[in-house]
Short mmCIF file of N, CA and C in Angstrom, two decimals:
data_model
loop_
_atom_site.label_atom_id
_atom_site.label_comp_id
_atom_site.label_asym_id
_atom_site.label_seq_id
_atom_site.Cartn_x
_atom_site.Cartn_y
_atom_site.Cartn_z
N UNK A 1 8.44 -15.39 2.72
CA UNK A 1 7.11 -15.32 2.19
C UNK A 1 7.18 -14.82 0.75
N UNK A 2 7.23 -13.48 0.55
CA UNK A 2 7.44 -12.91 -0.76
C UNK A 2 6.26 -12.95 -1.71
N UNK A 3 5.05 -13.25 -1.22
CA UNK A 3 3.89 -13.30 -2.11
C UNK A 3 2.66 -12.83 -1.35
N UNK A 4 1.89 -11.95 -1.96
CA UNK A 4 0.67 -11.50 -1.31
C UNK A 4 -0.15 -10.59 -2.18
N UNK A 5 -1.35 -10.32 -1.73
CA UNK A 5 -2.28 -9.45 -2.46
C UNK A 5 -2.50 -8.16 -1.69
N UNK A 6 -2.65 -7.08 -2.45
CA UNK A 6 -2.89 -5.77 -1.87
C UNK A 6 -4.14 -5.20 -2.52
N UNK A 7 -5.09 -4.81 -1.69
CA UNK A 7 -6.30 -4.17 -2.19
C UNK A 7 -6.11 -2.65 -2.07
N UNK A 8 -6.08 -1.96 -3.20
CA UNK A 8 -5.84 -0.51 -3.22
C UNK A 8 -7.17 0.22 -3.09
N UNK A 9 -7.25 1.13 -2.11
CA UNK A 9 -8.47 1.90 -1.85
C UNK A 9 -8.42 3.29 -2.49
N UNK A 10 -7.22 3.87 -2.56
CA UNK A 10 -7.07 5.23 -3.10
C UNK A 10 -5.61 5.42 -3.49
N UNK A 11 -5.38 6.41 -4.33
CA UNK A 11 -4.01 6.75 -4.70
C UNK A 11 -3.79 6.78 -6.19
N UNK A 12 -2.56 6.51 -6.59
CA UNK A 12 -2.14 6.64 -7.98
C UNK A 12 -2.27 5.36 -8.79
N UNK A 13 -2.86 4.34 -8.21
CA UNK A 13 -3.03 3.07 -8.91
C UNK A 13 -4.51 2.71 -8.94
N UNK A 14 -4.86 1.81 -9.83
CA UNK A 14 -6.26 1.44 -10.02
C UNK A 14 -6.86 0.88 -8.73
N UNK A 15 -8.02 1.39 -8.37
CA UNK A 15 -8.71 0.93 -7.16
C UNK A 15 -9.71 -0.17 -7.51
N UNK A 16 -10.13 -0.89 -6.50
CA UNK A 16 -11.18 -1.88 -6.68
C UNK A 16 -10.71 -3.23 -7.19
N UNK A 17 -9.41 -3.43 -7.31
CA UNK A 17 -8.92 -4.75 -7.66
C UNK A 17 -7.66 -5.04 -6.86
N UNK A 18 -7.32 -6.29 -6.79
CA UNK A 18 -6.17 -6.67 -5.99
C UNK A 18 -4.90 -6.58 -6.82
N UNK A 19 -3.94 -5.89 -6.29
CA UNK A 19 -2.60 -5.83 -6.87
C UNK A 19 -1.79 -6.91 -6.17
N UNK A 20 -0.58 -7.15 -6.63
CA UNK A 20 0.20 -8.24 -6.05
C UNK A 20 1.59 -7.78 -5.63
N UNK A 21 2.14 -8.52 -4.68
CA UNK A 21 3.53 -8.38 -4.29
C UNK A 21 4.14 -9.76 -4.45
N UNK A 22 5.11 -9.89 -5.38
CA UNK A 22 5.69 -11.18 -5.69
C UNK A 22 7.21 -11.06 -5.72
N UNK A 23 7.89 -11.86 -4.91
CA UNK A 23 9.35 -11.94 -4.90
C UNK A 23 10.04 -10.58 -4.96
N UNK A 24 9.62 -9.68 -4.06
CA UNK A 24 10.29 -8.40 -3.94
C UNK A 24 9.84 -7.33 -4.91
N UNK A 25 8.76 -7.57 -5.64
CA UNK A 25 8.26 -6.57 -6.57
C UNK A 25 6.75 -6.40 -6.42
N UNK A 26 6.33 -5.14 -6.48
CA UNK A 26 4.91 -4.83 -6.55
C UNK A 26 4.48 -4.99 -8.00
N UNK A 27 3.36 -5.62 -8.24
CA UNK A 27 2.77 -5.71 -9.58
C UNK A 27 1.50 -4.87 -9.53
N UNK A 28 1.62 -3.62 -10.00
CA UNK A 28 0.56 -2.63 -9.82
C UNK A 28 -0.08 -2.28 -11.16
N UNK A 29 -1.40 -2.18 -11.17
CA UNK A 29 -2.12 -1.79 -12.37
C UNK A 29 -2.45 -0.31 -12.29
N UNK A 30 -2.19 0.40 -13.38
CA UNK A 30 -2.46 1.83 -13.45
C UNK A 30 -3.87 2.08 -13.94
N UNK A 31 -4.38 3.25 -13.60
CA UNK A 31 -5.68 3.67 -14.10
C UNK A 31 -5.59 3.82 -15.61
N UNK A 32 -6.49 3.16 -16.33
CA UNK A 32 -6.55 3.29 -17.78
C UNK A 32 -5.56 2.44 -18.56
N UNK A 33 -4.78 1.59 -17.90
CA UNK A 33 -3.81 0.75 -18.60
C UNK A 33 -4.11 -0.72 -18.33
N UNK A 34 -3.74 -1.57 -19.28
CA UNK A 34 -4.05 -2.99 -19.18
C UNK A 34 -3.00 -3.76 -18.40
N UNK A 35 -1.72 -3.52 -18.68
CA UNK A 35 -0.65 -4.31 -18.07
C UNK A 35 -0.26 -3.78 -16.69
N UNK A 36 0.26 -4.67 -15.88
CA UNK A 36 0.74 -4.31 -14.56
C UNK A 36 2.20 -3.84 -14.65
N UNK A 37 2.52 -2.86 -13.84
CA UNK A 37 3.89 -2.36 -13.77
C UNK A 37 4.61 -3.06 -12.62
N UNK A 38 5.86 -3.42 -12.86
CA UNK A 38 6.68 -4.01 -11.80
C UNK A 38 7.45 -2.88 -11.12
N UNK A 39 7.27 -2.79 -9.80
CA UNK A 39 7.98 -1.78 -9.02
C UNK A 39 8.77 -2.51 -7.94
N UNK A 40 10.11 -2.45 -8.01
CA UNK A 40 10.93 -3.14 -6.99
C UNK A 40 10.68 -2.55 -5.60
N UNK A 41 10.73 -3.40 -4.60
CA UNK A 41 10.43 -2.96 -3.24
C UNK A 41 11.44 -1.94 -2.71
N UNK A 42 12.65 -1.88 -3.26
CA UNK A 42 13.60 -0.89 -2.80
C UNK A 42 13.21 0.52 -3.22
N UNK A 43 12.14 0.65 -4.00
CA UNK A 43 11.62 1.96 -4.39
C UNK A 43 10.68 2.56 -3.33
N UNK A 44 10.41 1.83 -2.25
CA UNK A 44 9.54 2.35 -1.19
C UNK A 44 10.28 3.49 -0.48
N UNK A 45 9.62 4.65 -0.41
CA UNK A 45 10.17 5.78 0.32
C UNK A 45 9.57 5.88 1.71
N UNK A 46 8.29 5.51 1.83
CA UNK A 46 7.59 5.63 3.10
C UNK A 46 6.57 4.50 3.19
N UNK A 47 6.47 3.88 4.38
CA UNK A 47 5.54 2.80 4.62
C UNK A 47 5.01 2.96 6.03
N UNK A 48 3.73 3.30 6.16
CA UNK A 48 3.14 3.57 7.47
C UNK A 48 1.79 2.91 7.61
N UNK A 49 1.47 2.53 8.85
CA UNK A 49 0.09 2.12 9.14
C UNK A 49 -0.82 3.31 8.89
N UNK A 50 -2.01 3.07 8.41
CA UNK A 50 -2.94 4.16 8.12
C UNK A 50 -3.57 4.69 9.40
N UNK A 51 -3.38 5.98 9.62
CA UNK A 51 -4.06 6.71 10.68
C UNK A 51 -4.64 7.94 10.01
N UNK A 52 -5.53 8.63 10.68
CA UNK A 52 -6.08 9.84 10.09
C UNK A 52 -4.97 10.83 9.75
N UNK A 53 -3.99 10.96 10.64
CA UNK A 53 -2.90 11.90 10.42
C UNK A 53 -2.04 11.51 9.23
N UNK A 54 -1.71 10.21 9.11
CA UNK A 54 -0.85 9.79 8.01
C UNK A 54 -1.57 9.86 6.67
N UNK A 55 -2.88 9.63 6.66
CA UNK A 55 -3.63 9.72 5.41
C UNK A 55 -3.63 11.15 4.91
N UNK A 56 -3.90 12.11 5.78
CA UNK A 56 -3.92 13.52 5.38
C UNK A 56 -2.50 13.98 5.05
N UNK A 57 -1.52 13.56 5.83
CA UNK A 57 -0.13 13.97 5.60
C UNK A 57 0.39 13.52 4.24
N UNK A 58 0.16 12.29 3.86
CA UNK A 58 0.67 11.78 2.59
C UNK A 58 -0.24 12.17 1.44
N UNK A 59 -1.55 12.11 1.64
CA UNK A 59 -2.48 12.38 0.55
C UNK A 59 -2.84 13.84 0.40
N UNK A 60 -2.70 14.61 1.44
CA UNK A 60 -3.09 16.02 1.38
C UNK A 60 -4.57 16.16 1.70
N UNK A 61 -4.90 17.23 2.40
CA UNK A 61 -6.29 17.43 2.83
C UNK A 61 -7.23 17.56 1.65
N UNK A 62 -6.78 18.12 0.54
CA UNK A 62 -7.65 18.29 -0.62
C UNK A 62 -7.56 17.12 -1.58
N UNK A 63 -6.63 16.19 -1.35
CA UNK A 63 -6.44 15.08 -2.27
C UNK A 63 -7.17 13.84 -1.82
N UNK A 64 -6.52 12.70 -1.97
CA UNK A 64 -7.18 11.46 -1.62
C UNK A 64 -7.24 11.24 -0.13
N UNK A 65 -6.70 12.18 0.65
CA UNK A 65 -6.85 12.11 2.10
C UNK A 65 -8.31 12.18 2.51
N UNK A 66 -9.05 13.03 1.82
CA UNK A 66 -10.49 13.14 2.09
C UNK A 66 -11.18 11.84 1.73
N UNK A 67 -10.83 11.29 0.56
CA UNK A 67 -11.43 10.02 0.14
C UNK A 67 -11.08 8.92 1.13
N UNK A 68 -9.85 8.94 1.62
CA UNK A 68 -9.44 7.93 2.59
C UNK A 68 -10.19 8.03 3.89
N UNK A 69 -10.41 9.27 4.36
CA UNK A 69 -11.13 9.40 5.63
C UNK A 69 -12.60 9.05 5.46
N UNK A 70 -13.17 9.33 4.30
CA UNK A 70 -14.56 8.94 4.04
C UNK A 70 -14.63 7.42 3.94
N UNK A 71 -13.66 6.84 3.25
CA UNK A 71 -13.61 5.40 3.09
C UNK A 71 -13.47 4.70 4.44
N UNK A 72 -12.60 5.22 5.29
CA UNK A 72 -12.30 4.54 6.55
C UNK A 72 -13.31 4.85 7.65
N UNK A 73 -14.03 5.94 7.51
CA UNK A 73 -15.07 6.23 8.48
C UNK A 73 -14.54 6.64 9.83
N UNK A 74 -15.30 6.41 10.89
CA UNK A 74 -14.92 6.85 12.22
C UNK A 74 -13.68 6.13 12.76
N UNK A 75 -13.14 6.71 13.81
CA UNK A 75 -11.90 6.20 14.39
C UNK A 75 -12.01 4.73 14.81
N UNK A 76 -13.16 4.32 15.29
CA UNK A 76 -13.33 2.91 15.69
C UNK A 76 -13.14 1.97 14.53
N UNK A 77 -13.70 2.31 13.37
CA UNK A 77 -13.52 1.48 12.20
C UNK A 77 -12.07 1.50 11.74
N UNK A 78 -11.46 2.68 11.80
CA UNK A 78 -10.06 2.81 11.42
C UNK A 78 -9.18 1.92 12.31
N UNK A 79 -9.44 1.95 13.59
CA UNK A 79 -8.66 1.12 14.50
C UNK A 79 -8.86 -0.36 14.17
N UNK A 80 -10.07 -0.73 13.84
CA UNK A 80 -10.34 -2.12 13.45
C UNK A 80 -9.57 -2.51 12.21
N UNK A 81 -9.51 -1.61 11.23
CA UNK A 81 -8.76 -1.90 10.01
C UNK A 81 -7.27 -2.02 10.30
N UNK A 82 -6.75 -1.10 11.12
CA UNK A 82 -5.33 -1.10 11.42
C UNK A 82 -4.94 -2.36 12.21
N UNK A 83 -5.70 -2.67 13.22
CA UNK A 83 -5.35 -3.80 14.07
C UNK A 83 -5.69 -5.13 13.42
N UNK A 84 -6.58 -5.11 12.43
CA UNK A 84 -6.81 -6.31 11.66
C UNK A 84 -7.97 -7.16 12.12
N UNK A 85 -8.36 -7.08 13.36
CA UNK A 85 -9.47 -7.89 13.82
C UNK A 85 -9.21 -9.37 13.56
N UNK A 86 -10.26 -10.10 13.26
CA UNK A 86 -10.15 -11.53 13.03
C UNK A 86 -9.47 -11.83 11.70
N UNK A 87 -9.62 -10.95 10.71
CA UNK A 87 -9.04 -11.21 9.40
C UNK A 87 -7.55 -10.97 9.34
N UNK A 88 -7.00 -10.30 10.34
CA UNK A 88 -5.58 -10.00 10.41
C UNK A 88 -5.10 -9.23 9.18
N UNK A 89 -5.91 -8.29 8.72
CA UNK A 89 -5.53 -7.41 7.63
C UNK A 89 -5.05 -6.09 8.21
N UNK A 90 -4.19 -5.43 7.46
CA UNK A 90 -3.61 -4.16 7.88
C UNK A 90 -3.84 -3.15 6.76
N UNK A 91 -4.30 -1.96 7.13
CA UNK A 91 -4.45 -0.87 6.16
C UNK A 91 -3.25 0.05 6.34
N UNK A 92 -2.60 0.38 5.21
CA UNK A 92 -1.35 1.13 5.27
C UNK A 92 -1.23 2.08 4.09
N UNK A 93 -0.27 2.97 4.22
CA UNK A 93 0.07 3.91 3.15
C UNK A 93 1.47 3.56 2.66
N UNK A 94 1.60 3.47 1.36
CA UNK A 94 2.90 3.22 0.75
C UNK A 94 3.18 4.34 -0.24
N UNK A 95 4.35 4.96 -0.09
CA UNK A 95 4.77 6.01 -1.02
C UNK A 95 6.08 5.58 -1.65
N UNK A 96 6.15 5.68 -2.99
CA UNK A 96 7.36 5.31 -3.70
C UNK A 96 8.25 6.52 -3.91
N UNK A 97 9.52 6.29 -4.22
CA UNK A 97 10.49 7.36 -4.39
C UNK A 97 10.14 8.30 -5.54
N UNK A 98 9.35 7.83 -6.51
CA UNK A 98 8.95 8.69 -7.63
C UNK A 98 7.74 9.56 -7.30
N UNK A 99 7.24 9.48 -6.05
CA UNK A 99 6.14 10.32 -5.61
C UNK A 99 4.77 9.66 -5.68
N UNK A 100 4.65 8.54 -6.36
CA UNK A 100 3.35 7.86 -6.41
C UNK A 100 3.08 7.18 -5.08
N UNK A 101 1.79 7.03 -4.77
CA UNK A 101 1.42 6.49 -3.47
C UNK A 101 0.09 5.77 -3.57
N UNK A 102 -0.21 4.98 -2.52
CA UNK A 102 -1.52 4.34 -2.44
C UNK A 102 -1.86 4.04 -0.99
N UNK A 103 -3.16 3.97 -0.73
CA UNK A 103 -3.72 3.51 0.53
C UNK A 103 -4.23 2.11 0.24
N UNK A 104 -3.69 1.12 0.94
CA UNK A 104 -4.06 -0.26 0.64
C UNK A 104 -4.24 -1.11 1.88
N UNK A 105 -4.81 -2.28 1.66
CA UNK A 105 -5.00 -3.26 2.72
C UNK A 105 -4.36 -4.57 2.27
N UNK A 106 -3.63 -5.19 3.17
CA UNK A 106 -3.00 -6.49 2.90
C UNK A 106 -2.99 -7.29 4.20
N UNK A 107 -2.60 -8.53 4.10
CA UNK A 107 -2.50 -9.35 5.31
C UNK A 107 -1.39 -8.78 6.19
N UNK A 108 -1.52 -9.01 7.48
CA UNK A 108 -0.49 -8.52 8.40
C UNK A 108 0.86 -9.16 8.08
N UNK A 109 0.86 -10.41 7.61
CA UNK A 109 2.11 -11.06 7.24
C UNK A 109 2.79 -10.34 6.09
N UNK A 110 2.02 -9.95 5.08
CA UNK A 110 2.60 -9.23 3.95
C UNK A 110 3.11 -7.86 4.40
N UNK A 111 2.35 -7.17 5.24
CA UNK A 111 2.79 -5.86 5.72
C UNK A 111 4.12 -5.98 6.47
N UNK A 112 4.25 -7.00 7.31
CA UNK A 112 5.50 -7.20 8.04
C UNK A 112 6.65 -7.51 7.08
N UNK A 113 6.38 -8.25 6.04
CA UNK A 113 7.39 -8.52 5.01
C UNK A 113 7.84 -7.21 4.35
N UNK A 114 6.87 -6.36 4.01
CA UNK A 114 7.19 -5.06 3.40
C UNK A 114 8.00 -4.19 4.37
N UNK A 115 7.65 -4.22 5.66
CA UNK A 115 8.41 -3.47 6.64
C UNK A 115 9.86 -3.93 6.69
N UNK A 116 10.09 -5.24 6.67
CA UNK A 116 11.45 -5.78 6.69
C UNK A 116 12.24 -5.29 5.49
N UNK A 117 11.63 -5.40 4.31
CA UNK A 117 12.30 -4.98 3.07
C UNK A 117 12.60 -3.48 3.12
N UNK A 118 11.62 -2.70 3.56
CA UNK A 118 11.78 -1.24 3.64
C UNK A 118 12.92 -0.88 4.59
N UNK A 119 12.93 -1.47 5.77
CA UNK A 119 13.98 -1.17 6.74
C UNK A 119 15.36 -1.60 6.24
N UNK A 120 15.44 -2.75 5.59
CA UNK A 120 16.72 -3.23 5.07
C UNK A 120 17.25 -2.31 3.99
N UNK A 121 16.36 -1.76 3.15
CA UNK A 121 16.82 -0.90 2.05
C UNK A 121 17.08 0.53 2.50
N UNK A 122 16.64 0.90 3.70
CA UNK A 122 16.84 2.28 4.16
C UNK A 122 18.15 2.47 4.93
N UNK A 123 18.91 1.39 5.13
CA UNK A 123 20.20 1.50 5.82
C UNK A 123 21.33 1.59 4.83
#
């Protein structure tokens, strides 16, 4: 596959627009900057499905964890986002080795691609 869009909801990258994953690289736009940064997928330190626990754990209770829980709402909505429903989208947390992170939504196919790359680079 190697191509997909990621909608960032919170974190260290610009929210409200779609970022991209192309041929093993994230193309991420920063807050206040025009150009996208290329981040190789081997820079992923942590990749998890979004749960209330993982949002607070990675984002911190005083950080964007609160924004994430407000954004995601009650557990039923969170479960719908995680499982994808009819749209087959997955909400996840990605943390890079340099400490930057984001809460994003992508197609389940893209998430599975990211999982494969992450697992391959962690061995």
